[in-house]
Amino acid sequence: MTEMQAYSEAAQKLMLAFQQDEVNSAAIYARFAKCSKDNRNCEILNQIAQDEAHHAAIWKKYTDKDLRPNKLKVWWYRFLMSVLGYTFVTKLLELHEYDGIQGLEQLKKEIPEVEGIIADEKAHEQQLIDMLDEDRLNYVGAMVLGLNDALVELTGTIAGLTFVLMNNTVIALAGIITGIAATLSMAASNYLAERADGNPNAFKASVYTGVAYLVTVICLVLPYLLFPVHMYLAALVCMIGIVVFLVFIFNYYIAVVKTEPFWPKFLEMSGISLSVALISFLIGLAAKLCFGIDVS
């Protein structure tokens, strides 16, 4: 009987899963270290990669199997880092390590070295928290301002125009003109506000605000460009779906990087945006009925 067979079937599966996880993590952290431009972060990531490799070696003593990193998983985390930023992906890895701690607790009675691994994993969490210093996180407030304002203002404007104009091409044109003008106005206003507060990076903050606003405008107008001219209600429903999706994605990002609760923020932001859209739609309907507006 091998050492692996001396343990329960559940324990064997856990050991193999943990070994694979440690092998993957070692490769991921090593890749992150190569991409990090901060020397301190690079050193910490390399140390964590070495620790993860050591943990994998511990599990190998019990499984007697030589596992390789999951290349697809390593590539996926590298891709996420390039798109969503270093902090977001590192926080995801931290959450994954917490799951690992919960699983490791189940093996305490069968494997004595588990205690040491748990201590290392907890130390990793603190190291990860301490090392997070990404430039883009300094401008989360600016991005929130741009996204929130665009969602509320443009959702309301486009919803209000939908029943009045009843023509997707005209609605899209009105939304684009309004959106671009509002983007420039919001970016300029944020720049002046940041300058008044003495922020030396006022221009950069205003760029983040403007980009967040403009991207939101493009996403909201897109359904009216894609649907046939007469399918304005379908475009409106699609736009509402995009609003909820954008709110979900952005709030999930903030919840991860800021370690904040997700659902309260998501429900609050969704409720505000959808309420404004509904009120604006009703105002547009009332205006059409009261003033007999017909642009068809």
PDB file of C-alpha atoms in Angstrom:
ATOM      1  CA  MET A   1       0.000   0.000   0.000  1.00  0.00           C
ATOM      2  CA  THR A   2       1.393   3.430  -0.976  1.00  0.00           C
ATOM      3  CA  GLU A   3       1.327   6.373   1.412  1.00  0.00           C
ATOM      4  CA  MET A   4      -1.427   7.925  -0.706  1.00  0.00           C
ATOM      5  CA  GLN A   5      -3.631   4.842  -0.264  1.00  0.00           C
ATOM      6  CA  ALA A   6      -3.308   5.057   3.514  1.00  0.00           C
ATOM      7  CA  TYR A   7      -5.711   8.011   3.529  1.00  0.00           C
ATOM      8  CA  SER A   8      -9.422   8.167   2.888  1.00  0.00           C
ATOM      9  CA  GLU A   9     -10.672   8.613  -0.668  1.00  0.00           C
ATOM     10  CA  ALA A  10     -11.905  12.114   0.148  1.00  0.00           C
ATOM     11  CA  ALA A  11      -8.500  13.026   1.574  1.00  0.00           C
ATOM     12  CA  GLN A  12      -6.745  11.676  -1.532  1.00  0.00           C
ATOM     13  CA  LYS A  13      -8.898  13.816  -3.814  1.00  0.00           C
ATOM     14  CA  LEU A  14      -8.261  16.878  -1.659  1.00  0.00           C
ATOM     15  CA  MET A  15      -4.508  16.295  -1.653  1.00  0.00           C
ATOM     16  CA  LEU A  16      -4.382  16.031  -5.447  1.00  0.00           C
ATOM     17  CA  ALA A  17      -6.577  19.109  -5.803  1.00  0.00           C
ATOM     18  CA  PHE A  18      -4.409  21.106  -3.400  1.00  0.00           C
ATOM     19  CA  GLN A  19      -1.212  19.976  -5.107  1.00  0.00           C
ATOM     20  CA  GLN A  20      -2.550  21.079  -8.489  1.00  0.00           C
ATOM     21  CA  ASP A  21      -3.702  24.366  -6.980  1.00  0.00           C
ATOM     22  CA  GLU A  22      -0.267  25.033  -5.463  1.00  0.00           C
ATOM     23  CA  VAL A  23       1.463  24.186  -8.764  1.00  0.00           C
ATOM     24  CA  ASN A  24      -0.863  26.557 -10.632  1.00  0.00           C
ATOM     25  CA  SER A  25      -0.420  29.315  -8.049  1.00  0.00           C
ATOM     26  CA  ALA A  26       3.369  29.022  -8.161  1.00  0.00           C
ATOM     27  CA  ALA A  27       3.324  29.483 -11.940  1.00  0.00           C
ATOM     28  CA  ILE A  28       0.832  32.359 -11.757  1.00  0.00           C
ATOM     29  CA  TYR A  29       2.769  34.277  -9.090  1.00  0.00           C
ATOM     30  CA  ALA A  30       6.036  33.708 -10.966  1.00  0.00           C
ATOM     31  CA  ARG A  31       4.460  35.133 -14.120  1.00  0.00           C
ATOM     32  CA  PHE A  32       3.115  38.118 -12.170  1.00  0.00           C
ATOM     33  CA  ALA A  33       6.577  38.750 -10.725  1.00  0.00           C
ATOM     34  CA  LYS A  34       8.032  38.992 -14.235  1.00  0.00           C
ATOM     35  CA  CYS A  35       5.374  41.537 -15.200  1.00  0.00           C
ATOM     36  CA  SER A  36       5.630  43.666 -12.054  1.00  0.00           C
ATOM     37  CA  LYS A  37       7.551  46.924 -12.467  1.00  0.00           C
ATOM     38  CA  ASP A  38       7.730  47.513  -8.718  1.00  0.00           C
ATOM     39  CA  ASN A  39      10.818  45.886  -7.178  1.00  0.00           C
ATOM     40  CA  ARG A  40       9.176  45.323  -3.787  1.00  0.00           C
ATOM     41  CA  ASN A  41       6.118  43.716  -5.325  1.00  0.00           C
ATOM     42  CA  CYS A  42       8.340  41.607  -7.566  1.00  0.00           C
ATOM     43  CA  GLU A  43      10.294  40.293  -4.582  1.00  0.00           C
ATOM     44  CA  ILE A  44       7.146  39.437  -2.633  1.00  0.00           C
ATOM     45  CA  LEU A  45       5.577  37.695  -5.627  1.00  0.00           C
ATOM     46  CA  ASN A  46       8.714  35.651  -6.207  1.00  0.00           C
ATOM     47  CA  GLN A  47       8.776  34.664  -2.538  1.00  0.00           C
ATOM     48  CA  ILE A  48       5.138  33.617  -2.656  1.00  0.00           C
ATOM     49  CA  ALA A  49       5.799  31.642  -5.850  1.00  0.00           C
ATOM     50  CA  GLN A  50       8.632  29.797  -4.087  1.00  0.00           C
ATOM     51  CA  ASP A  51       6.418  29.100  -1.079  1.00  0.00           C
ATOM     52  CA  GLU A  52       3.657  27.763  -3.305  1.00  0.00           C
ATOM     53  CA  ALA A  53       6.173  25.506  -5.058  1.00  0.00           C
ATOM     54  CA  HIS A  54       7.318  24.282  -1.630  1.00  0.00           C
ATOM     55  CA  HIS A  55       3.706  23.521  -0.692  1.00  0.00           C
ATOM     56  CA  ALA A  56       3.309  21.587  -3.955  1.00  0.00           C
ATOM     57  CA  ALA A  57       6.398  19.560  -3.036  1.00  0.00           C
ATOM     58  CA  ILE A  58       4.849  18.747   0.353  1.00  0.00           C
ATOM     59  CA  TRP A  59       1.677  17.449  -1.308  1.00  0.00           C
ATOM     60  CA  LYS A  60       3.787  15.472  -3.789  1.00  0.00           C
ATOM     61  CA  LYS A  61       5.254  13.490  -0.886  1.00  0.00           C
ATOM     62  CA  TYR A  62       1.751  12.242  -0.126  1.00  0.00           C
ATOM     63  CA  THR A  63       0.392  11.880  -3.681  1.00  0.00           C
ATOM     64  CA  ASP A  64       3.601  10.655  -5.314  1.00  0.00           C
ATOM     65  CA  LYS A  65       2.491  12.406  -8.506  1.00  0.00           C
ATOM     66  CA  ASP A  66       4.323  15.003 -10.581  1.00  0.00           C
ATOM     67  CA  LEU A  67       1.802  17.619 -11.716  1.00  0.00           C
ATOM     68  CA  ARG A  68       2.281  20.416 -14.235  1.00  0.00           C
ATOM     69  CA  PRO A  69       0.729  23.901 -14.180  1.00  0.00           C
ATOM     70  CA  ASN A  70      -2.549  24.368 -15.975  1.00  0.00           C
ATOM     71  CA  LYS A  71      -1.334  26.556 -18.857  1.00  0.00           C
ATOM     72  CA  LEU A  72      -4.829  27.765 -19.681  1.00  0.00           C
ATOM     73  CA  LYS A  73      -5.413  28.902 -16.090  1.00  0.00           C
ATOM     74  CA  VAL A  74      -2.030  30.664 -15.941  1.00  0.00           C
ATOM     75  CA  TRP A  75      -2.742  32.398 -19.242  1.00  0.00           C
ATOM     76  CA  TRP A  76      -6.240  33.381 -18.080  1.00  0.00           C
ATOM     77  CA  TYR A  77      -4.980  35.082 -14.923  1.00  0.00           C
ATOM     78  CA  ARG A  78      -2.273  36.822 -16.943  1.00  0.00           C
ATOM     79  CA  PHE A  79      -4.928  38.068 -19.363  1.00  0.00           C
ATOM     80  CA  LEU A  80      -7.115  39.270 -16.499  1.00  0.00           C
ATOM     81  CA  MET A  81      -4.171  41.163 -15.064  1.00  0.00           C
ATOM     82  CA  SER A  82      -3.539  42.971 -18.352  1.00  0.00           C
ATOM     83  CA  VAL A  83      -7.212  43.941 -18.703  1.00  0.00           C
ATOM     84  CA  LEU A  84      -8.471  44.512 -15.159  1.00  0.00           C
ATOM     85  CA  GLY A  85      -5.258  45.361 -13.394  1.00  0.00           C
ATOM     86  CA  TYR A  86      -2.816  43.848 -11.001  1.00  0.00           C
ATOM     87  CA  THR A  87      -4.828  44.553  -7.859  1.00  0.00           C
ATOM     88  CA  PHE A  88      -8.065  42.952  -9.028  1.00  0.00           C
ATOM     89  CA  VAL A  89      -6.414  39.671 -10.032  1.00  0.00           C
ATOM     90  CA  THR A  90      -4.278  39.558  -6.901  1.00  0.00           C
ATOM     91  CA  LYS A  91      -7.405  39.983  -4.787  1.00  0.00           C
ATOM     92  CA  LEU A  92      -9.047  37.131  -6.687  1.00  0.00           C
ATOM     93  CA  LEU A  93      -6.053  34.951  -5.893  1.00  0.00           C
ATOM     94  CA  GLU A  94      -6.315  36.021  -2.265  1.00  0.00           C
ATOM     95  CA  LEU A  95      -9.958  34.941  -2.178  1.00  0.00           C
ATOM     96  CA  HIS A  96      -8.958  31.635  -3.760  1.00  0.00           C
ATOM     97  CA  GLU A  97      -6.312  31.104  -1.092  1.00  0.00           C
ATOM     98  CA  TYR A  98      -8.958  31.685   1.567  1.00  0.00           C
ATOM     99  CA  ASP A  99     -10.978  28.874   0.008  1.00  0.00           C
ATOM    100  CA  GLY A 100      -7.838  26.769   0.219  1.00  0.00           C
ATOM    101  CA  ILE A 101      -7.512  27.470   3.920  1.00  0.00           C
ATOM    102  CA  GLN A 102     -11.029  26.186   4.517  1.00  0.00           C
ATOM    103  CA  GLY A 103     -10.229  22.995   2.627  1.00  0.00           C
ATOM    104  CA  LEU A 104      -6.922  22.478   4.373  1.00  0.00           C
ATOM    105  CA  GLU A 105      -8.654  22.556   7.742  1.00  0.00           C
ATOM    106  CA  GLN A 106     -10.343  19.257   6.838  1.00  0.00           C
ATOM    107  CA  LEU A 107      -6.987  17.479   6.583  1.00  0.00           C
ATOM    108  CA  LYS A 108      -5.526  18.564   9.932  1.00  0.00           C
ATOM    109  CA  LYS A 109      -6.151  15.235  11.603  1.00  0.00           C
ATOM    110  CA  GLU A 110      -4.592  13.162   8.805  1.00  0.00           C
ATOM    111  CA  ILE A 111      -1.611  15.307   7.780  1.00  0.00           C
ATOM    112  CA  PRO A 112       0.508  17.025  10.464  1.00  0.00           C
ATOM    113  CA  GLU A 113       2.147  19.518   8.065  1.00  0.00           C
ATOM    114  CA  VAL A 114      -1.206  21.118   7.307  1.00  0.00           C
ATOM    115  CA  GLU A 115      -0.805  23.537  10.230  1.00  0.00           C
ATOM    116  CA  GLY A 116       2.354  24.984   8.689  1.00  0.00           C
ATOM    117  CA  ILE A 117       0.730  25.328   5.290  1.00  0.00           C
ATOM    118  CA  ILE A 118      -2.237  27.164   6.808  1.00  0.00           C
ATOM    119  CA  ALA A 119       0.115  29.568   8.592  1.00  0.00           C
ATOM    120  CA  ASP A 120       1.902  30.274   5.303  1.00  0.00           C
ATOM    121  CA  GLU A 121      -1.366  30.810   3.448  1.00  0.00           C
ATOM    122  CA  LYS A 122      -2.545  33.319   6.054  1.00  0.00           C
ATOM    123  CA  ALA A 123       0.802  35.121   5.822  1.00  0.00           C
ATOM    124  CA  HIS A 124       0.339  35.287   2.037  1.00  0.00           C
ATOM    125  CA  GLU A 125      -2.998  37.028   2.468  1.00  0.00           C
ATOM    126  CA  GLN A 126      -1.446  39.758   4.578  1.00  0.00           C
ATOM    127  CA  GLN A 127       1.475  40.141   2.170  1.00  0.00           C
ATOM    128  CA  LEU A 128      -0.912  40.485  -0.735  1.00  0.00           C
ATOM    129  CA  ILE A 129      -2.918  43.147   1.077  1.00  0.00           C
ATOM    130  CA  ASP A 130       0.216  45.096   2.002  1.00  0.00           C
ATOM    131  CA  MET A 131       1.669  45.078  -1.496  1.00  0.00           C
ATOM    132  CA  LEU A 132      -1.393  46.416  -3.326  1.00  0.00           C
ATOM    133  CA  ASP A 133      -0.465  49.812  -4.746  1.00  0.00           C
ATOM    134  CA  GLU A 134      -1.800  50.206  -8.261  1.00  0.00           C
ATOM    135  CA  ASP A 135      -1.989  53.581  -9.931  1.00  0.00           C
ATOM    136  CA  ARG A 136      -5.458  53.076 -11.348  1.00  0.00           C
ATOM    137  CA  LEU A 137      -6.916  52.506  -7.866  1.00  0.00           C
ATOM    138  CA  ASN A 138      -6.079  56.107  -6.999  1.00  0.00           C
ATOM    139  CA  TYR A 139      -8.636  57.125  -9.594  1.00  0.00           C
ATOM    140  CA  VAL A 140     -11.484  54.788  -8.714  1.00  0.00           C
ATOM    141  CA  GLY A 141     -13.441  57.791  -7.426  1.00  0.00           C
ATOM    142  CA  ALA A 142     -13.038  59.513 -10.789  1.00  0.00           C
ATOM    143  CA  MET A 143     -14.229  56.403 -12.634  1.00  0.00           C
ATOM    144  CA  VAL A 144     -17.199  56.032 -10.282  1.00  0.00           C
ATOM    145  CA  LEU A 145     -18.129  59.659 -10.957  1.00  0.00           C
ATOM    146  CA  GLY A 146     -17.998  59.179 -14.726  1.00  0.00           C
ATOM    147  CA  LEU A 147     -19.855  55.876 -14.746  1.00  0.00           C
ATOM    148  CA  ASN A 148     -22.556  56.912 -12.284  1.00  0.00           C
ATOM    149  CA  ASP A 149     -23.258  60.220 -13.976  1.00  0.00           C
ATOM    150  CA  ALA A 150     -23.358  58.661 -17.440  1.00  0.00           C
ATOM    151  CA  LEU A 151     -25.639  55.836 -16.342  1.00  0.00           C
ATOM    152  CA  VAL A 152     -28.104  58.144 -14.625  1.00  0.00           C
ATOM    153  CA  GLU A 153     -28.043  61.000 -17.135  1.00  0.00           C
ATOM    154  CA  LEU A 154     -27.839  59.056 -20.402  1.00  0.00           C
ATOM    155  CA  THR A 155     -30.197  56.269 -19.317  1.00  0.00           C
ATOM    156  CA  GLY A 156     -32.775  58.889 -18.431  1.00  0.00           C
ATOM    157  CA  THR A 157     -32.197  60.940 -21.578  1.00  0.00           C
ATOM    158  CA  ILE A 158     -32.321  58.005 -23.997  1.00  0.00           C
ATOM    159  CA  ALA A 159     -35.303  56.414 -22.267  1.00  0.00           C
ATOM    160  CA  GLY A 160     -37.149  59.739 -22.396  1.00  0.00           C
ATOM    161  CA  LEU A 161     -36.398  60.211 -26.094  1.00  0.00           C
ATOM    162  CA  THR A 162     -37.328  56.653 -27.049  1.00  0.00           C
ATOM    163  CA  PHE A 163     -41.105  57.057 -27.039  1.00  0.00           C
ATOM    164  CA  VAL A 164     -40.961  60.637 -28.290  1.00  0.00           C
ATOM    165  CA  LEU A 165     -38.790  59.952 -31.344  1.00  0.00           C
ATOM    166  CA  MET A 166     -39.658  56.272 -32.018  1.00  0.00           C
ATOM    167  CA  ASN A 167     -36.787  56.012 -34.493  1.00  0.00           C
ATOM    168  CA  ASN A 168     -33.613  54.207 -33.500  1.00  0.00           C
ATOM    169  CA  THR A 169     -31.383  56.184 -35.863  1.00  0.00           C
ATOM    170  CA  VAL A 170     -32.608  59.527 -34.563  1.00  0.00           C
ATOM    171  CA  ILE A 171     -32.471  58.331 -30.942  1.00  0.00           C
ATOM    172  CA  ALA A 172     -28.898  57.094 -31.428  1.00  0.00           C
ATOM    173  CA  LEU A 173     -27.869  60.393 -33.031  1.00  0.00           C
ATOM    174  CA  ALA A 174     -29.400  62.377 -30.185  1.00  0.00           C
ATOM    175  CA  GLY A 175     -27.752  60.090 -27.638  1.00  0.00           C
ATOM    176  CA  ILE A 176     -24.324  60.405 -29.284  1.00  0.00           C
ATOM    177  CA  ILE A 177     -24.472  64.200 -29.443  1.00  0.00           C
ATOM    178  CA  THR A 178     -25.715  64.455 -25.872  1.00  0.00           C
ATOM    179  CA  GLY A 179     -23.193  61.888 -24.661  1.00  0.00           C
ATOM    180  CA  ILE A 180     -20.142  63.514 -26.248  1.00  0.00           C
ATOM    181  CA  ALA A 181     -21.143  66.950 -24.989  1.00  0.00           C
ATOM    182  CA  ALA A 182     -21.778  65.557 -21.503  1.00  0.00           C
ATOM    183  CA  THR A 183     -18.442  63.686 -21.562  1.00  0.00           C
ATOM    184  CA  LEU A 184     -16.489  66.867 -22.276  1.00  0.00           C
ATOM    185  CA  SER A 185     -18.514  68.801 -19.719  1.00  0.00           C
ATOM    186  CA  MET A 186     -18.045  66.179 -16.999  1.00  0.00           C
ATOM    187  CA  ALA A 187     -14.306  65.824 -17.660  1.00  0.00           C
ATOM    188  CA  ALA A 188     -13.804  69.592 -17.598  1.00  0.00           C
ATOM    189  CA  SER A 189     -15.873  69.994 -14.424  1.00  0.00           C
ATOM    190  CA  ASN A 190     -13.966  67.224 -12.678  1.00  0.00           C
ATOM    191  CA  TYR A 191     -10.650  68.778 -13.734  1.00  0.00           C
ATOM    192  CA  LEU A 192     -11.631  72.142 -12.253  1.00  0.00           C
ATOM    193  CA  ALA A 193     -12.907  70.483  -9.065  1.00  0.00           C
ATOM    194  CA  GLU A 194      -9.685  68.474  -8.642  1.00  0.00           C
ATOM    195  CA  ARG A 195      -7.568  71.569  -9.297  1.00  0.00           C
ATOM    196  CA  ALA A 196      -9.554  73.485  -6.688  1.00  0.00           C
ATOM    197  CA  ASP A 197      -8.841  70.673  -4.198  1.00  0.00           C
ATOM    198  CA  GLY A 198      -5.120  70.939  -4.926  1.00  0.00           C
ATOM    199  CA  ASN A 199      -4.805  67.573  -6.654  1.00  0.00           C
ATOM    200  CA  PRO A 200      -1.540  67.570  -8.684  1.00  0.00           C
ATOM    201  CA  ASN A 201      -2.980  64.837 -10.926  1.00  0.00           C
ATOM    202  CA  ALA A 202      -6.177  66.709 -11.739  1.00  0.00           C
ATOM    203  CA  PHE A 203      -5.794  66.189 -15.489  1.00  0.00           C
ATOM    204  CA  LYS A 204      -5.290  62.442 -15.129  1.00  0.00           C
ATOM    205  CA  ALA A 205      -8.337  62.177 -12.858  1.00  0.00           C
ATOM    206  CA  SER A 206     -10.433  64.075 -15.397  1.00  0.00           C
ATOM    207  CA  VAL A 207      -9.253  61.703 -18.156  1.00  0.00           C
ATOM    208  CA  TYR A 208     -10.401  58.688 -16.115  1.00  0.00           C
ATOM    209  CA  THR A 209     -13.763  60.381 -15.568  1.00  0.00           C
ATOM    210  CA  GLY A 210     -14.138  61.249 -19.249  1.00  0.00           C
ATOM    211  CA  VAL A 211     -13.145  57.799 -20.494  1.00  0.00           C
ATOM    212  CA  ALA A 212     -15.537  56.067 -18.077  1.00  0.00           C
ATOM    213  CA  TYR A 213     -18.320  58.413 -19.202  1.00  0.00           C
ATOM    214  CA  LEU A 214     -17.608  57.946 -22.922  1.00  0.00           C
ATOM    215  CA  VAL A 215     -17.403  54.144 -22.721  1.00  0.00           C
ATOM    216  CA  THR A 216     -20.750  54.124 -20.923  1.00  0.00           C
ATOM    217  CA  VAL A 217     -22.277  56.358 -23.609  1.00  0.00           C
ATOM    218  CA  ILE A 218     -21.104  54.007 -26.365  1.00  0.00           C
ATOM    219  CA  CYS A 219     -22.544  50.974 -24.574  1.00  0.00           C
ATOM    220  CA  LEU A 220     -25.930  52.640 -24.027  1.00  0.00           C
ATOM    221  CA  VAL A 221     -26.295  53.934 -27.591  1.00  0.00           C
ATOM    222  CA  LEU A 222     -25.142  50.697 -29.238  1.00  0.00           C
ATOM    223  CA  PRO A 223     -28.554  48.886 -29.172  1.00  0.00           C
ATOM    224  CA  TYR A 224     -30.155  51.757 -31.095  1.00  0.00           C
ATOM    225  CA  LEU A 225     -27.481  51.432 -33.783  1.00  0.00           C
ATOM    226  CA  LEU A 226     -27.810  47.657 -34.068  1.00  0.00           C
ATOM    227  CA  PHE A 227     -31.599  47.187 -34.001  1.00  0.00           C
ATOM    228  CA  PRO A 228     -33.790  48.074 -37.018  1.00  0.00           C
ATOM    229  CA  VAL A 229     -35.130  51.626 -37.052  1.00  0.00           C
ATOM    230  CA  HIS A 230     -38.653  50.725 -35.923  1.00  0.00           C
ATOM    231  CA  MET A 231     -37.630  48.360 -33.065  1.00  0.00           C
ATOM    232  CA  TYR A 232     -37.137  51.150 -30.529  1.00  0.00           C
ATOM    233  CA  LEU A 233     -38.779  49.265 -27.644  1.00  0.00           C
ATOM    234  CA  ALA A 234     -36.479  46.266 -28.173  1.00  0.00           C
ATOM    235  CA  ALA A 235     -33.510  48.651 -28.201  1.00  0.00           C
ATOM    236  CA  LEU A 236     -34.750  50.217 -24.960  1.00  0.00           C
ATOM    237  CA  VAL A 237     -35.050  46.829 -23.249  1.00  0.00           C
ATOM    238  CA  CYS A 238     -31.570  45.903 -24.476  1.00  0.00           C
ATOM    239  CA  MET A 239     -30.178  49.195 -23.173  1.00  0.00           C
ATOM    240  CA  ILE A 240     -31.702  48.528 -19.744  1.00  0.00           C
ATOM    241  CA  GLY A 241     -30.035  45.114 -19.761  1.00  0.00           C
ATOM    242  CA  ILE A 242     -26.704  46.761 -20.594  1.00  0.00           C
ATOM    243  CA  VAL A 243     -27.191  49.208 -17.722  1.00  0.00           C
ATOM    244  CA  VAL A 244     -27.695  46.366 -15.241  1.00  0.00           C
ATOM    245  CA  PHE A 245     -24.701  44.502 -16.705  1.00  0.00           C
ATOM    246  CA  LEU A 246     -22.419  47.553 -16.444  1.00  0.00           C
ATOM    247  CA  VAL A 247     -23.526  48.189 -12.875  1.00  0.00           C
ATOM    248  CA  PHE A 248     -22.898  44.529 -12.014  1.00  0.00           C
ATOM    249  CA  ILE A 249     -19.407  44.422 -13.568  1.00  0.00           C
ATOM    250  CA  PHE A 250     -18.259  47.718 -12.107  1.00  0.00           C
ATOM    251  CA  ASN A 251     -19.566  47.056  -8.614  1.00  0.00           C
ATOM    252  CA  TYR A 252     -18.033  43.580  -8.619  1.00  0.00           C
ATOM    253  CA  TYR A 253     -14.683  45.108  -9.566  1.00  0.00           C
ATOM    254  CA  ILE A 254     -14.929  47.683  -6.781  1.00  0.00           C
ATOM    255  CA  ALA A 255     -16.097  45.063  -4.267  1.00  0.00           C
ATOM    256  CA  VAL A 256     -13.052  42.897  -5.012  1.00  0.00           C
ATOM    257  CA  VAL A 257     -10.341  45.559  -5.039  1.00  0.00           C
ATOM    258  CA  LYS A 258     -11.781  47.507  -2.101  1.00  0.00           C
ATOM    259  CA  THR A 259     -12.936  44.426  -0.143  1.00  0.00           C
ATOM    260  CA  GLU A 260     -16.431  45.863   0.189  1.00  0.00           C
ATOM    261  CA  PRO A 261     -19.859  44.158   0.171  1.00  0.00           C
ATOM    262  CA  PHE A 262     -21.166  43.750  -3.373  1.00  0.00           C
ATOM    263  CA  TRP A 263     -24.946  43.430  -3.244  1.00  0.00           C
ATOM    264  CA  PRO A 264     -25.869  46.627  -1.328  1.00  0.00           C
ATOM    265  CA  LYS A 265     -23.900  48.809  -3.771  1.00  0.00           C
ATOM    266  CA  PHE A 266     -25.178  46.899  -6.795  1.00  0.00           C
ATOM    267  CA  LEU A 267     -28.827  47.133  -5.750  1.00  0.00           C
ATOM    268  CA  GLU A 268     -28.513  50.815  -4.850  1.00  0.00           C
ATOM    269  CA  MET A 269     -26.876  51.803  -8.131  1.00  0.00           C
ATOM    270  CA  SER A 270     -29.230  49.638 -10.213  1.00  0.00           C
ATOM    271  CA  GLY A 271     -32.264  51.017  -8.409  1.00  0.00           C
ATOM    272  CA  ILE A 272     -31.243  54.617  -9.024  1.00  0.00           C
ATOM    273  CA  SER A 273     -30.429  54.103 -12.715  1.00  0.00           C
ATOM    274  CA  LEU A 274     -33.596  52.124 -13.474  1.00  0.00           C
ATOM    275  CA  SER A 275     -35.809  54.522 -11.511  1.00  0.00           C
ATOM    276  CA  VAL A 276     -34.473  57.489 -13.470  1.00  0.00           C
ATOM    277  CA  ALA A 277     -34.996  55.580 -16.732  1.00  0.00           C
ATOM    278  CA  LEU A 278     -38.600  54.755 -15.818  1.00  0.00           C
ATOM    279  CA  ILE A 279     -39.421  58.317 -14.759  1.00  0.00           C
ATOM    280  CA  SER A 280     -37.815  59.754 -17.910  1.00  0.00           C
ATOM    281  CA  PHE A 281     -39.672  57.271 -20.104  1.00  0.00           C
ATOM    282  CA  LEU A 282     -42.983  58.287 -18.512  1.00  0.00           C
ATOM    283  CA  ILE A 283     -42.118  61.969 -18.957  1.00  0.00           C
ATOM    284  CA  GLY A 284     -41.364  61.348 -22.629  1.00  0.00           C
ATOM    285  CA  LEU A 285     -44.655  59.488 -23.036  1.00  0.00           C
ATOM    286  CA  ALA A 286     -46.558  62.287 -21.309  1.00  0.00           C
ATOM    287  CA  ALA A 287     -44.852  64.938 -23.446  1.00  0.00           C
ATOM    288  CA  LYS A 288     -45.779  63.089 -26.625  1.00  0.00           C
ATOM    289  CA  LEU A 289     -49.419  62.765 -25.572  1.00  0.00           C
ATOM    290  CA  CYS A 290     -49.775  66.313 -24.229  1.00  0.00           C
ATOM    291  CA  PHE A 291     -47.975  68.193 -27.000  1.00  0.00           C
ATOM    292  CA  GLY A 292     -48.740  65.850 -29.880  1.00  0.00           C
ATOM    293  CA  ILE A 293     -45.081  65.505 -30.819  1.00  0.00           C
ATOM    294  CA  ASP A 294     -44.581  63.314 -33.892  1.00  0.00           C
ATOM    295  CA  VAL A 295     -41.218  63.136 -35.655  1.00  0.00           C
ATOM    296  CA  SER A 296     -41.908  59.952 -37.626  1.00  0.00           C
TER     297      SER A 296
END
